[in-house]
């Protein structure tokens, strides 16, 4: 069920401003790929092109191709809503729906897409919460508000909500940057388990995190303010952190830059 | 060695203390001054108007056959008239107002949205008598219809829409973009995101805005004077005949100098305030039922 992502010559724009330039990379299925780089280098922007969330921002558009197992996400006639059902996303700040209970949050993706069967929903909610390592903590209070959970629990709730619709790919935009170290560890453990089922792309500012959770790492940087972000290199994480092939990567991961 | 001249850990200077006292006093004074008319009005209304409200006839009878020399009578005809006109106004203005706000916040871009927003601003500034005369020209002048309760409601719609648009807009903008994006990322279409995520999250604020609009509309008098002639009898038909409302009932008895009429003026005014208050409380209750879950 996990799919691979290929981009070729991808440019990403906000109106006339080119935010990311000429990215060609491959994200392997059933693995974790980390995007690292200084702030403003376009890694989150690039991530959001993988489920066409980039277009939600007024003026957001792309040029080039993003292939999901050889299907072009930006081909004529492709429904962005259908893309987002296939490619799920977890955001920087935990964002459970405040009007909904824990159960309703996890079931929301299915319900809002028209699934009604009670047993199916029950099963999906339990399975998703188990896969998100949250079931044991919330099984007795499924009808309570999701906002009553701790930050780390809320983020796992959001992951459960994202995987309940059975996506092929899971995008994570700095999922731990608002969490404490213990919650971060719980999410990282979870990412390690989830990669058996999903293709995962994670944007992170934390290089230790990239080194811990990812199989492959892509390093992006930006030449200066107002210039577009570029992919410098992508490779096996172990390789990248021990023997980066580019000087810029080495400077960044050793803390001499950025 | 701390001395009195130490600059790092000096005590609060006398001038700052003085300014603090003056500012504090000024704020309390402003608060008290602002409260004076409010308390005064309520006190006067209760003192002069509460008498008739204790009589069950007030709540169940009309003014039929009551002249300005006769004490008491009922306000039921005016209460029902005010409520009916307000209800119909809300039924028309709420969908239009909330819909416009959704357009402005969720969809509107560029020139059209700016034009709509500007029109709403213009509408906010339209005096109630202008709205009433506009409907008069349309309803009676163009269509050749009679002065009835529904025409009053139409004029009130014009006054209520901008209030609802502006308050709903504020509330929708308070809903974090994160929530919309979370729904989009689940493959939920935009309209469904708005209906199932954005509106429920903003629900309590929207209801509060509607209640404010309703309160404003229920006290409007100009549209009633122009479009809804007063009647002493009960009329529940918005499309035929004269219909009473509390503001016109007040206006009717206001011109009489006799005590029974004056008493009714105060009582009708107090009744109007109570009505608005009860509706606001109901609004609070409704918004609490369907709002954001905060329980643990």
Coordinates of C-alpha atoms in Angstrom, one line a residue:
Chain A
X1 CA 0.0 0.0 0.0
X2 CA 2.9 2.4 0.5
X3 CA 3.8 4.3 -2.6
X4 CA 6.9 6.1 -3.8
X5 CA 7.2 9.7 -4.7
X6 CA 9.4 11.1 -7.6
X7 CA 9.8 14.7 -8.4
X8 CA 11.6 16.0 -11.5
X9 CA 12.5 19.6 -12.1
X10 CA 10.0 20.8 -9.6
X11 CA 9.6 24.5 -9.1
X12 CA 7.3 25.8 -6.4
X13 CA 5.8 29.3 -6.4
X14 CA 3.9 31.7 -4.2
X15 CA 2.5 34.0 -6.9
X16 CA 5.5 35.3 -8.7
X17 CA 8.0 34.4 -6.0
X18 CA 9.8 31.1 -6.6
X19 CA 10.2 29.5 -3.2
X20 CA 11.8 26.2 -4.3
X21 CA 13.8 25.6 -7.5
X22 CA 14.5 22.5 -9.6
X23 CA 14.0 19.7 -7.1
X24 CA 14.5 16.2 -8.4
X25 CA 14.4 13.5 -5.8
X26 CA 12.9 10.1 -5.0
X27 CA 11.2 9.1 -1.8
X28 CA 11.3 5.4 -1.3
X29 CA 8.2 3.5 -0.1
X30 CA 8.1 2.0 3.4
X31 CA 10.9 4.2 4.6
X32 CA 11.4 7.5 6.4
X33 CA 12.9 10.4 4.4
X34 CA 13.9 13.4 6.4
X35 CA 14.1 17.0 4.9
X36 CA 16.6 19.1 6.8
X37 CA 17.9 22.6 6.1
X38 CA 17.8 26.1 7.5
X39 CA 14.6 28.1 8.0
X40 CA 13.1 29.4 4.8
X41 CA 14.8 26.9 2.6
X42 CA 11.5 25.6 1.3
X43 CA 11.4 22.2 2.8
X44 CA 7.9 22.6 4.3
X45 CA 6.8 24.2 1.1
X46 CA 8.1 21.3 -0.9
X47 CA 6.4 18.8 1.5
X48 CA 3.1 20.5 1.0
X49 CA 3.3 20.0 -2.7
X50 CA 3.2 16.3 -2.2
X51 CA -0.5 16.4 -1.2
X52 CA -1.4 19.6 -3.1
X53 CA -1.8 21.5 0.2
X54 CA 0.4 24.1 -1.3
X55 CA -2.5 25.3 -3.5
X56 CA -4.6 26.1 -0.5
X57 CA -2.5 29.2 0.0
X58 CA -3.6 31.9 -2.4
X59 CA -1.2 32.1 -5.3
X60 CA 0.4 28.7 -4.6
X61 CA 1.4 26.8 -7.7
X62 CA 4.0 24.5 -9.0
X63 CA 5.8 23.7 -12.3
X64 CA 7.3 20.3 -13.0
X65 CA 6.2 16.9 -11.9
X66 CA 5.4 15.1 -8.7
X67 CA 4.8 11.4 -9.4
X68 CA 3.1 9.0 -7.0
X69 CA 4.0 5.6 -8.3
X70 CA 4.2 7.0 -11.8
X71 CA 0.9 8.9 -11.6
X72 CA 1.4 12.7 -11.9
X73 CA -0.4 14.5 -9.0
X74 CA -0.5 17.6 -11.0
X75 CA -1.8 16.1 -14.2
X76 CA -4.8 17.7 -15.8
X77 CA -8.1 16.6 -14.2
X78 CA -6.6 15.2 -11.0
X79 CA -8.8 16.1 -8.0
X80 CA -6.7 17.6 -5.2
X81 CA -9.2 16.2 -2.7
X82 CA -8.5 12.7 -4.0
X83 CA -4.8 13.3 -3.7
X84 CA -5.2 14.3 -0.1
X85 CA -7.1 11.1 0.7
X86 CA -4.0 9.2 -0.6
X87 CA -1.4 11.4 1.0
X88 CA -2.0 12.2 4.6
X89 CA -0.4 14.9 6.7
X90 CA 0.5 15.7 10.3
X91 CA 1.2 19.3 11.2
X92 CA 3.6 21.2 13.4
X93 CA 1.2 22.1 16.1
X94 CA -1.3 19.4 17.2
X95 CA -4.6 20.4 15.8
X96 CA -7.4 18.1 17.0
X97 CA -10.9 19.4 16.0
X98 CA -12.0 21.2 19.2
X99 CA -15.7 20.5 18.7
X100 CA -15.1 16.7 18.6
X101 CA -14.4 13.9 21.0
X102 CA -11.4 11.7 20.7
X103 CA -13.4 9.1 18.9
X104 CA -15.0 11.6 16.6
X105 CA -11.6 13.1 15.8
X106 CA -10.2 9.8 14.6
X107 CA -13.4 8.9 12.8
X108 CA -13.7 12.4 11.2
X109 CA -11.8 11.6 8.0
X110 CA -14.1 8.6 7.3
X111 CA -17.3 10.2 8.4
X112 CA -16.8 13.4 6.5
X113 CA -16.2 11.3 3.4
X114 CA -19.5 9.5 3.9
X115 CA -18.6 6.3 5.8
X116 CA -21.5 5.5 8.2
X117 CA -21.2 1.9 9.4
X118 CA -20.9 1.9 13.2
X119 CA -18.9 -1.3 13.4
X120 CA -16.5 -0.3 10.7
X121 CA -16.0 3.1 12.4
X122 CA -15.4 1.4 15.8
X123 CA -12.9 -1.0 14.3
X124 CA -11.1 1.7 12.4
X125 CA -10.9 4.0 15.4
X126 CA -9.5 1.3 17.7
X127 CA -7.0 0.1 15.1
X128 CA -5.8 3.6 14.3
X129 CA -5.4 4.6 17.9
X130 CA -3.5 1.3 18.5
X131 CA -1.2 2.0 15.6
X132 CA -0.7 5.5 17.0
X133 CA 0.3 4.0 20.3
X134 CA -2.5 5.9 22.0
X135 CA -5.2 3.3 22.5
X136 CA -4.2 2.3 26.0
X137 CA -4.2 5.9 27.2
X138 CA -7.6 6.9 25.9
X139 CA -9.7 3.8 25.5
X140 CA -11.7 4.7 28.6
X141 CA -12.4 8.2 27.6
X142 CA -13.1 8.1 23.9
X143 CA -16.1 10.4 24.3
X144 CA -14.1 13.1 26.0
X145 CA -12.7 16.1 24.2
X146 CA -9.5 15.7 22.3
X147 CA -8.3 19.0 23.6
X148 CA -8.1 17.6 27.1
X149 CA -5.1 15.5 26.2
X150 CA -1.5 16.5 26.6
X151 CA 0.4 18.0 23.7
X152 CA 2.1 14.7 22.9
X153 CA -1.1 12.7 23.1
X154 CA -2.8 15.3 20.9
X155 CA -0.2 14.9 18.3
X156 CA -0.6 11.1 18.4
X157 CA -4.3 11.6 18.1
X158 CA -3.7 13.7 15.0
X159 CA -1.5 10.9 13.6
X160 CA -4.3 8.4 14.4
X161 CA -6.7 10.7 12.6
X162 CA -4.4 10.9 9.6
X163 CA -3.9 7.1 9.3
X164 CA -7.6 6.3 9.8
X165 CA -8.3 7.1 6.2
X166 CA -5.6 4.6 5.1
X167 CA -3.3 6.9 3.2
X168 CA -0.4 5.6 1.1
X169 CA 2.0 8.3 2.2
X170 CA 2.3 10.2 5.5
X171 CA 3.8 13.7 5.4
X172 CA 5.0 15.1 8.8
X173 CA 5.8 18.8 9.0
X174 CA 8.0 19.2 12.1
X175 CA 5.7 17.0 14.1
X176 CA 7.7 17.2 17.3
X177 CA 8.7 20.9 17.4
X178 CA 5.9 21.8 19.8
X179 CA 6.5 18.8 22.1
X180 CA 8.7 18.0 25.1
X181 CA 11.5 15.3 24.8
X182 CA 9.4 12.5 26.3
X183 CA 6.5 13.1 23.9
X184 CA 9.1 13.5 21.1
X185 CA 10.5 10.1 21.9
X186 CA 7.0 8.5 21.8
X187 CA 6.4 10.1 18.3
X188 CA 9.7 8.9 17.1
X189 CA 9.0 5.3 18.3
X190 CA 5.7 5.6 16.5
X191 CA 7.3 6.8 13.2
X192 CA 9.7 3.8 13.4
X193 CA 6.6 1.4 13.6
X194 CA 4.6 3.3 11.0
X195 CA 7.3 3.0 8.3
X196 CA 6.5 -0.7 7.9
X197 CA 3.1 0.4 6.4
X198 CA 3.6 3.8 5.0
X199 CA 5.9 6.0 3.1
X200 CA 6.9 8.8 5.5
X201 CA 8.4 12.1 4.8
X202 CA 9.3 14.2 7.8
X203 CA 10.5 17.8 7.9
X204 CA 12.6 18.5 10.9
X205 CA 14.9 21.2 12.3
X206 CA 16.4 18.7 14.7
X207 CA 19.3 17.0 13.1
X208 CA 19.6 14.4 15.9
X209 CA 16.0 13.5 15.1
X210 CA 16.7 13.2 11.4
X211 CA 19.6 11.0 12.3
X212 CA 17.5 8.8 14.6
X213 CA 14.3 8.3 12.6
X214 CA 15.2 8.5 9.0
X215 CA 16.6 6.1 6.4
X216 CA 17.3 8.8 3.9
X217 CA 18.0 12.5 4.4
X218 CA 17.6 15.4 1.9
X219 CA 19.4 18.6 2.6
X220 CA 18.1 21.9 1.4
X221 CA 19.5 25.3 1.6
X222 CA 19.0 28.8 0.3
X223 CA 21.5 31.1 -1.3
X224 CA 20.1 34.2 0.4
X225 CA 16.9 36.1 1.2
X226 CA 14.5 36.2 -1.7
X227 CA 16.3 33.4 -3.5
X228 CA 14.6 30.1 -4.0
X229 CA 15.5 27.0 -1.9
X230 CA 17.4 24.2 -3.5
X231 CA 18.1 20.6 -2.9
X232 CA 21.8 20.2 -2.2
X233 CA 21.9 16.4 -1.8
X234 CA 19.9 13.4 -0.8
X235 CA 21.3 10.1 0.4
X236 CA 21.3 7.4 3.1
X237 CA 21.1 9.1 6.4
X238 CA 24.1 7.3 7.9
X239 CA 26.2 8.3 4.9
X240 CA 24.9 11.9 5.0
X241 CA 25.8 12.4 8.6
X242 CA 29.2 10.7 8.5
X243 CA 30.5 11.5 5.0
X244 CA 28.4 14.1 3.3
X245 CA 29.4 14.6 -0.3
X246 CA 28.8 18.4 -0.3
X247 CA 30.6 21.0 1.7
X248 CA 27.4 22.9 2.5
X249 CA 25.8 19.8 4.0
X250 CA 28.8 19.2 6.2
X251 CA 28.9 22.8 7.4
X252 CA 25.2 22.6 8.2
X253 CA 25.2 19.3 10.1
X254 CA 28.3 20.1 12.0
X255 CA 26.8 23.4 13.1
X256 CA 29.1 25.7 11.2
X257 CA 26.2 27.3 9.3
X258 CA 22.6 28.0 9.8
Chain B
X1 CA 26.5 48.1 49.3
X2 CA 23.0 49.3 48.5
X3 CA 22.3 52.9 49.2
X4 CA 19.3 55.1 48.6
X5 CA 20.8 56.3 45.3
X6 CA 21.3 52.8 43.9
X7 CA 19.8 52.7 40.5
X8 CA 19.4 48.9 40.0
X9 CA 17.2 48.1 42.9
X10 CA 15.6 51.5 43.6
X11 CA 12.1 51.6 45.2
X12 CA 9.2 52.7 43.0
X13 CA 9.6 56.4 42.5
X14 CA 7.1 58.8 43.9
X15 CA 6.2 60.2 40.5
X16 CA 5.4 56.7 39.2
X17 CA 3.3 56.0 42.3
X18 CA 1.4 59.2 41.8
X19 CA 0.8 58.5 38.1
X20 CA -0.4 55.0 39.0
X21 CA -2.9 56.4 41.5
X22 CA -4.1 59.0 39.1
X23 CA -4.5 56.5 36.2
X24 CA -6.3 54.0 38.5
X25 CA -8.7 56.6 39.8
X26 CA -9.4 57.9 36.2
X27 CA -10.3 54.4 35.1
X28 CA -12.6 53.7 38.0
X29 CA -14.2 57.1 37.4
X30 CA -14.8 56.3 33.8
X31 CA -16.4 53.0 34.7
X32 CA -18.7 54.6 37.2
X33 CA -19.7 57.4 34.9
X34 CA -20.5 54.9 32.2
X35 CA -22.6 52.9 34.6
X36 CA -24.7 55.8 35.8
X37 CA -27.0 56.1 32.8
X38 CA -27.4 52.3 32.6
X39 CA -28.3 51.9 36.3
X40 CA -30.5 55.0 36.1
X41 CA -32.4 53.6 33.1
X42 CA -32.9 50.2 34.6
X43 CA -33.9 51.7 38.0
X44 CA -36.4 54.0 36.4
X45 CA -37.9 51.3 34.3
X46 CA -38.3 48.9 37.2
X47 CA -39.6 51.5 39.5
X48 CA -42.2 52.9 37.1
X49 CA -42.9 49.9 34.9
X50 CA -42.8 46.8 37.2
X51 CA -46.3 47.4 38.5
X52 CA -48.3 46.3 35.5
X53 CA -46.0 43.4 34.8
X54 CA -47.2 41.6 38.0
X55 CA -50.7 41.4 36.5
X56 CA -51.2 38.2 34.5
X57 CA -53.5 40.2 32.1
X58 CA -50.4 42.1 30.9
X59 CA -49.0 38.9 29.5
X60 CA -52.2 37.5 28.1
X61 CA -54.4 40.3 26.9
X62 CA -54.3 43.0 24.3
X63 CA -55.2 46.7 24.5
X64 CA -58.5 46.1 22.8
X65 CA -61.2 48.4 24.2
X66 CA -58.7 50.1 26.6
X67 CA -58.7 53.9 26.3
X68 CA -56.1 56.2 27.8
X69 CA -58.3 56.7 30.8
X70 CA -58.4 53.0 31.7
X71 CA -55.7 51.5 33.8
X72 CA -53.7 48.4 32.7
X73 CA -54.8 46.1 29.9
X74 CA -52.3 43.8 28.2
X75 CA -49.2 43.8 26.1
X76 CA -49.6 40.4 24.6
X77 CA -50.5 41.8 21.1
X78 CA -47.3 43.9 21.1
X79 CA -45.1 41.1 22.4
X80 CA -46.3 38.6 19.9
X81 CA -46.0 41.2 17.1
X82 CA -42.4 42.1 18.1
X83 CA -41.5 38.4 18.4
X84 CA -43.1 37.5 15.0
X85 CA -41.4 40.3 13.1
X86 CA -38.1 39.6 14.8
X87 CA -38.4 35.9 14.0
X88 CA -39.1 36.4 10.3
X89 CA -36.3 39.0 10.2
X90 CA -33.9 36.5 11.6
X91 CA -35.1 33.7 9.3
X92 CA -34.2 35.9 6.3
X93 CA -31.2 37.8 7.7
X94 CA -29.3 34.9 9.4
X95 CA -28.8 32.7 6.3
X96 CA -27.9 35.7 4.1
X97 CA -25.6 37.2 6.7
X98 CA -23.8 34.0 7.7
X99 CA -23.6 33.0 4.0
X100 CA -22.0 36.4 3.1
X101 CA -19.5 36.0 6.0
X102 CA -18.6 32.5 4.8
X103 CA -18.0 33.9 1.3
X104 CA -15.9 36.7 2.6
X105 CA -13.7 34.6 4.9
X106 CA -13.5 31.3 3.0
X107 CA -13.9 32.0 -0.7
X108 CA -13.8 35.7 -1.4
X109 CA -10.7 37.0 -3.2
X110 CA -9.9 40.1 -5.1
X111 CA -12.3 42.7 -6.4
X112 CA -15.7 41.1 -5.8
X113 CA -14.9 40.3 -2.2
X114 CA -13.7 43.8 -1.7
X115 CA -16.9 45.2 -3.3
X116 CA -19.1 42.9 -1.1
X117 CA -17.2 44.0 2.0
X118 CA -17.5 47.6 1.1
X119 CA -21.3 47.2 0.5
X120 CA -21.6 45.6 4.0
X121 CA -19.8 48.6 5.4
X122 CA -22.2 51.0 3.6
X123 CA -25.2 49.0 4.8
X124 CA -23.9 49.3 8.4
X125 CA -24.2 53.0 8.1
X126 CA -27.7 53.1 6.7
X127 CA -30.0 54.8 9.2
X128 CA -33.1 52.7 10.0
X129 CA -35.4 55.3 8.6
X130 CA -33.7 55.1 5.2
X131 CA -34.0 51.3 5.2
X132 CA -37.7 51.7 6.1
X133 CA -38.3 54.3 3.3
X134 CA -36.5 52.1 0.8
X135 CA -38.8 49.2 1.6
X136 CA -41.8 51.6 1.6
X137 CA -40.9 52.7 -1.9
X138 CA -40.4 49.1 -3.0
X139 CA -43.3 47.4 -1.2
X140 CA -45.9 50.1 -1.5
X141 CA -44.6 52.2 -4.4
X142 CA -43.5 49.6 -6.8
X143 CA -45.5 46.5 -5.8
X144 CA -48.6 48.4 -4.6
X145 CA -48.9 46.3 -1.5
X146 CA -50.2 47.3 2.0
X147 CA -48.4 48.3 5.1
X148 CA -48.0 45.0 7.0
X149 CA -45.7 43.2 9.4
X150 CA -43.8 41.5 6.7
X151 CA -42.7 44.8 5.2
X152 CA -41.4 45.8 8.6
X153 CA -39.4 42.6 8.7
X154 CA -37.9 43.3 5.3
X155 CA -36.7 46.7 6.5
X156 CA -35.3 45.1 9.6
X157 CA -33.4 42.5 7.5
X158 CA -31.5 45.4 5.9
X159 CA -30.4 46.5 9.4
X160 CA -29.7 43.1 10.7
X161 CA -27.6 41.7 7.8
X162 CA -24.5 43.9 8.3
X163 CA -24.4 43.2 12.1
X164 CA -24.5 39.4 11.4
X165 CA -22.0 39.6 8.6
X166 CA -19.4 41.5 10.6
X167 CA -19.8 39.4 13.8
X168 CA -19.8 36.1 11.9
X169 CA -16.8 37.2 9.9
X170 CA -14.9 37.9 13.1
X171 CA -15.7 34.6 14.5
X172 CA -14.8 32.7 11.4
X173 CA -11.5 34.4 11.2
X174 CA -10.8 33.3 14.8
X175 CA -11.0 29.6 13.7
X176 CA -7.3 28.6 13.3
X177 CA -6.1 27.9 9.7
X178 CA -4.6 24.7 11.2
X179 CA -8.1 23.2 11.6
X180 CA -9.1 23.9 8.0
X181 CA -5.8 22.4 6.8
X182 CA -6.2 19.4 9.0
X183 CA -9.5 18.7 7.4
X184 CA -8.2 19.3 3.9
X185 CA -5.3 16.9 4.6
X186 CA -7.9 14.2 5.4
X187 CA -9.3 14.6 1.9
X188 CA -12.4 16.5 3.0
X189 CA -13.7 19.0 0.4
X190 CA -13.7 22.6 1.2
X191 CA -17.5 23.1 1.6
X192 CA -17.7 20.1 3.9
X193 CA -14.8 21.4 6.0
X194 CA -16.7 24.7 6.4
X195 CA -19.9 22.9 7.3
X196 CA -18.5 20.3 9.7
X197 CA -15.4 21.9 11.1
X198 CA -15.3 25.7 10.7
X199 CA -19.0 26.5 11.5
X200 CA -19.3 24.3 14.6
X201 CA -16.0 25.7 16.0
X202 CA -17.3 29.2 15.6
X203 CA -20.9 28.4 16.5
X204 CA -21.1 30.0 19.9
X205 CA -19.7 33.3 18.7
X206 CA -22.0 33.3 15.7
X207 CA -25.0 32.8 17.9
X208 CA -23.9 35.7 20.2
X209 CA -23.7 37.9 17.1
X210 CA -27.1 36.9 15.9
X211 CA -28.5 37.7 19.4
X212 CA -26.9 41.2 19.3
X213 CA -28.4 41.7 15.9
X214 CA -31.8 40.6 17.1
X215 CA -31.6 42.9 20.1
X216 CA -30.9 45.8 17.9
X217 CA -33.7 45.0 15.5
X218 CA -36.3 44.5 18.2
X219 CA -35.9 48.0 19.5
X220 CA -36.0 49.7 16.0
X221 CA -38.9 52.1 15.7
X222 CA -38.6 53.9 12.4
X223 CA -39.5 50.9 10.2
X224 CA -42.6 50.3 12.5
X225 CA -43.8 53.9 12.2
X226 CA -43.4 53.8 8.4
X227 CA -44.4 50.3 7.5
X228 CA -46.3 48.8 10.5
X229 CA -49.2 50.8 11.8
X230 CA -50.1 50.1 15.4
X231 CA -53.1 48.0 16.3
X232 CA -54.7 47.5 19.7
X233 CA -55.9 44.1 18.9
X234 CA -54.0 40.8 18.5
X235 CA -52.9 40.2 14.9
X236 CA -50.6 37.2 14.1
X237 CA -50.8 37.6 10.3
X238 CA -47.7 39.2 9.0
X239 CA -49.3 39.7 5.6
X240 CA -52.5 41.4 6.4
X241 CA -53.7 44.1 8.7
X242 CA -52.1 46.4 11.3
X243 CA -49.9 44.8 13.8
X244 CA -48.7 45.9 17.2
X245 CA -45.1 45.9 18.4
X246 CA -43.6 47.1 21.7
X247 CA -41.9 50.2 20.3
X248 CA -45.2 51.3 18.6
X249 CA -47.1 50.5 21.7
X250 CA -44.8 52.8 23.6
X251 CA -45.2 55.4 21.0
X252 CA -49.0 55.1 21.1
X253 CA -49.4 55.8 24.8
X254 CA -46.5 58.3 24.9
X255 CA -48.6 61.0 23.4
X256 CA -51.2 60.7 26.1
X257 CA -50.7 62.7 29.3
X258 CA -53.0 60.6 31.5
X259 CA -51.5 58.4 34.1
X260 CA -52.8 55.0 32.9
X261 CA -51.2 55.5 29.5
X262 CA -47.9 56.7 31.0
X263 CA -47.8 53.7 33.2
X264 CA -48.2 51.5 30.2
X265 CA -45.3 53.3 28.4
X266 CA -42.9 52.4 31.2
X267 CA -44.2 48.8 31.5
X268 CA -43.9 48.2 27.7
X269 CA -40.3 49.6 27.8
X270 CA -39.4 47.2 30.6
X271 CA -41.1 44.3 28.8
X272 CA -39.0 45.0 25.7
X273 CA -35.8 45.0 27.7
X274 CA -36.8 41.8 29.5
X275 CA -37.6 40.2 26.1
X276 CA -34.2 41.0 24.7
X277 CA -32.6 39.7 27.9
X278 CA -34.4 36.4 27.8
X279 CA -33.5 35.9 24.2
X280 CA -29.8 36.7 25.0
X281 CA -29.9 34.1 27.8
X282 CA -31.5 31.6 25.5
X283 CA -28.7 32.3 23.0
X284 CA -26.1 31.7 25.6
X285 CA -27.7 28.4 26.4
X286 CA -27.9 27.3 22.8
X287 CA -24.3 28.2 22.1
X288 CA -23.1 26.4 25.1
X289 CA -24.8 23.2 24.0
X290 CA -23.1 23.0 20.6
X291 CA -19.8 24.7 21.2
X292 CA -16.2 23.7 21.7
X293 CA -15.6 20.8 24.0
X294 CA -13.5 21.8 27.0
X295 CA -14.2 19.0 29.4
X296 CA -11.4 16.6 30.3

